Short mmCIF file of C-alpha atoms in Angstrom, two decimals:
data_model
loop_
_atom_site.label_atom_id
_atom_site.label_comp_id
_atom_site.label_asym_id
_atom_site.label_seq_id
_atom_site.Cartn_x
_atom_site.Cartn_y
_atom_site.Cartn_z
CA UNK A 92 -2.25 -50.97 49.07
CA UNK A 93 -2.01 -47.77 47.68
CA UNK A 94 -1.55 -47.25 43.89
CA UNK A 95 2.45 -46.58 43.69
CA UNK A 96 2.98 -49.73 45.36
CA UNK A 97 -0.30 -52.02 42.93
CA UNK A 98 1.48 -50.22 39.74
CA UNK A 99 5.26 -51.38 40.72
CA UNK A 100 3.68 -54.91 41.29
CA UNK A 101 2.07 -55.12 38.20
CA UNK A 102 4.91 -53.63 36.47
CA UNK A 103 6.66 -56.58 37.62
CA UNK A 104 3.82 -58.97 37.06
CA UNK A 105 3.70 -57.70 33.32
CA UNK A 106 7.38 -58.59 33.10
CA UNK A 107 8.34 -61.72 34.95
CA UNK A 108 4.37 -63.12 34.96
CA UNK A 109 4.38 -66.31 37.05
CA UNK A 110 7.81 -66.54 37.28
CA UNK A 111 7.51 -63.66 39.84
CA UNK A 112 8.83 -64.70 43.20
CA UNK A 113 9.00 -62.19 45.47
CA UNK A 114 8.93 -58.43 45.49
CA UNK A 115 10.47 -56.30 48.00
CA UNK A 116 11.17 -52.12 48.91
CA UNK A 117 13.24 -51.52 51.20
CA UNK A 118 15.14 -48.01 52.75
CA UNK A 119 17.73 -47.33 54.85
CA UNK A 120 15.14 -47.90 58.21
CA UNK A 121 12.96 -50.78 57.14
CA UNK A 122 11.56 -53.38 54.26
CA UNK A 123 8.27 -54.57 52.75
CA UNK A 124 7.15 -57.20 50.49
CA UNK A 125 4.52 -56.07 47.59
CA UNK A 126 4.67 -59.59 46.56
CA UNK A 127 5.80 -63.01 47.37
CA UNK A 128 4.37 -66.39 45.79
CA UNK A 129 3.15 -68.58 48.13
CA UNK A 130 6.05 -71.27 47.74
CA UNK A 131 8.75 -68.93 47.98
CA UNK A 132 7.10 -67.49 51.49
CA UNK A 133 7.17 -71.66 52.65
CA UNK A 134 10.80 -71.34 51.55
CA UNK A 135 11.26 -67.73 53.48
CA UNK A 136 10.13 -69.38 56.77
CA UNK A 137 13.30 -70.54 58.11
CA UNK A 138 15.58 -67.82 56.66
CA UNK A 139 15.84 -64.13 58.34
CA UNK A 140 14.23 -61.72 55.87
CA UNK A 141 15.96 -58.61 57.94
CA UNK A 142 19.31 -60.48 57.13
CA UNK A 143 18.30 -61.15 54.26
CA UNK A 144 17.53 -57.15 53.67
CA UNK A 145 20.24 -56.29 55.40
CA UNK A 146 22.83 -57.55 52.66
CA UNK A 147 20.82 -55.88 49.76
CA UNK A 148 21.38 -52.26 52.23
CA UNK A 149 25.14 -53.10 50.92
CA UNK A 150 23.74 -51.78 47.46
CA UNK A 151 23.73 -48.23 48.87
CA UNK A 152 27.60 -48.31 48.99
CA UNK A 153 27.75 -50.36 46.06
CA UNK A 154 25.78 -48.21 44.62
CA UNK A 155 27.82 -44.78 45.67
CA UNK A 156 30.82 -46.63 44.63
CA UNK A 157 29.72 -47.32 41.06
CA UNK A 158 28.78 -43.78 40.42
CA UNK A 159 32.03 -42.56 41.24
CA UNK A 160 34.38 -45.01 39.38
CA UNK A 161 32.60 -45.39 36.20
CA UNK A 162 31.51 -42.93 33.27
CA UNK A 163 28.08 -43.82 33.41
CA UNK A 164 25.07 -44.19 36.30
CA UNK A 165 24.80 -46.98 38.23
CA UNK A 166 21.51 -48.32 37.03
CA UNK A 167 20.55 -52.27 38.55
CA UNK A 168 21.93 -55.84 39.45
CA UNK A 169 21.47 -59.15 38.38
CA UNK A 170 22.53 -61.90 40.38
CA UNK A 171 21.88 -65.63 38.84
CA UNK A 172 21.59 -68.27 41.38
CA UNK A 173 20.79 -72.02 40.93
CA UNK A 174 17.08 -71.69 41.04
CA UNK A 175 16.09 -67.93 40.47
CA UNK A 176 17.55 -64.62 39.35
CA UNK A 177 17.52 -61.54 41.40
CA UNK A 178 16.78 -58.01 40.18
CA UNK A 179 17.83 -54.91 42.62
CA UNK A 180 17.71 -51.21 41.66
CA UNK A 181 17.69 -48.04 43.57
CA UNK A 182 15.30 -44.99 42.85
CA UNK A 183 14.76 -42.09 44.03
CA UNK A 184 17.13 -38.88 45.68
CA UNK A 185 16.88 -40.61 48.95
CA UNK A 186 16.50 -44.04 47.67
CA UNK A 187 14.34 -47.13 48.10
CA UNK A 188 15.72 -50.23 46.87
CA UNK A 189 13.75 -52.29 44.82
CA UNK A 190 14.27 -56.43 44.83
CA UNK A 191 12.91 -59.01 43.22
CA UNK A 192 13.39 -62.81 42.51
CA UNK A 193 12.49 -64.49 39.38
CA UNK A 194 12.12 -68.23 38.39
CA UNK A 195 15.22 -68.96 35.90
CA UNK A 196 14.06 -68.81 32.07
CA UNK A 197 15.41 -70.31 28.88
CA UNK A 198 14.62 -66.67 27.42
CA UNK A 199 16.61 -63.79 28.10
CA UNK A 200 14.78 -60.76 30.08
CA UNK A 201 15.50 -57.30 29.18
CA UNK A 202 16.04 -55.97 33.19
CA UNK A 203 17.43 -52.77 31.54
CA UNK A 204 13.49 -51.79 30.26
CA UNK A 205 12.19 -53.18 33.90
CA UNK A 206 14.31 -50.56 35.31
CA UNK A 207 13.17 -48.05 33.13
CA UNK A 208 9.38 -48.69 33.43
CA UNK A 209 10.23 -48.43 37.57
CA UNK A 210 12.30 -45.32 37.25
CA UNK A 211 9.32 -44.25 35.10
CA UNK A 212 6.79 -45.12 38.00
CA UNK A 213 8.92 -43.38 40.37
CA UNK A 214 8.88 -40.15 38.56
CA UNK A 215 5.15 -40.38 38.56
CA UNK A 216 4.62 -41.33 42.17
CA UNK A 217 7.51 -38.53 43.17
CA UNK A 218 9.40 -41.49 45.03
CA UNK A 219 7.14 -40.81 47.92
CA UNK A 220 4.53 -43.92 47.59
CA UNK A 221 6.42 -46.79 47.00
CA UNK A 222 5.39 -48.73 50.54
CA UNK A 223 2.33 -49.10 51.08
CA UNK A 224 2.10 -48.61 54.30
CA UNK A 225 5.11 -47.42 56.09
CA UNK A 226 3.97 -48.75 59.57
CA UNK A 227 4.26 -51.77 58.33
CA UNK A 228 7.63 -51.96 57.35
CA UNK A 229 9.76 -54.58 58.74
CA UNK A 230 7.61 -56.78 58.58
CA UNK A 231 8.07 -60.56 58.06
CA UNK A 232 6.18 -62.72 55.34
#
């Protein structure tokens, strides 16, 4: 893995710790997971991750939209669900989308500093490293 792609999983590790589920990058051609705990890959086995990646692709518009309707930059989702939460942000000019799942807390996370730490990264890594290996995108867990 090259170093773009360690730092963005540790920045994420730092953050969520072992309530990490998953991480994911993804573009407009194809998807990776940096990270993805070993139960949540069980639970990935009978779903279709390009589906799956697919709907988050829907962020691009969403994404578009948002920056022309509202005063200020579209900046990242949360999405609460039963069991986990789900973080998704877009960086870069032409840009990658970011996902990731975390285990629910009782504690409140502050997604708006995640997104600033990988915005951060980005501008370090000129948005150009964050697979780690482009062959392998599309690839299934």
């Amino acid at each position: 893995m090259s170093d773009a792609p360690a730092r963005l999983v540790e920045a994420f590790r730092s953050f969520g710790g072992d309530d990490l589920r998953d991480l994911w990058v993804f573009d407009h051609h194809g998807y990776e997971h940096l990270y993805l705990r070993e139960d949540v890959s069980d639970a990935l086995e009978s779903l279709d991750v390009s589906r799956f990646i697919d709907n988050e692709r829907f962020g691009y518009v969403t994404r578009d939209t948002y920056e022309t309707l509202y005063y200020a930059d579209y900046g990242y989702t949360v999405r609460g669900f039963d069991a986990f939460e789900q973080f998704r942000t877009f960086v870069g000019d032409h840009p990658t989308g970011v996902l990731a799942g975390f285990d629910r807390g009782t504690d409140g996370r502050d997604f708006a500093a995640l997104h600033d730490r990988i915005c951060a990264l980005n501008e370090e890594f000129g948005g150009t490293e964050l697979f780690s290996d482009p062959t392998a995108r599309d690839r299934r867990p």
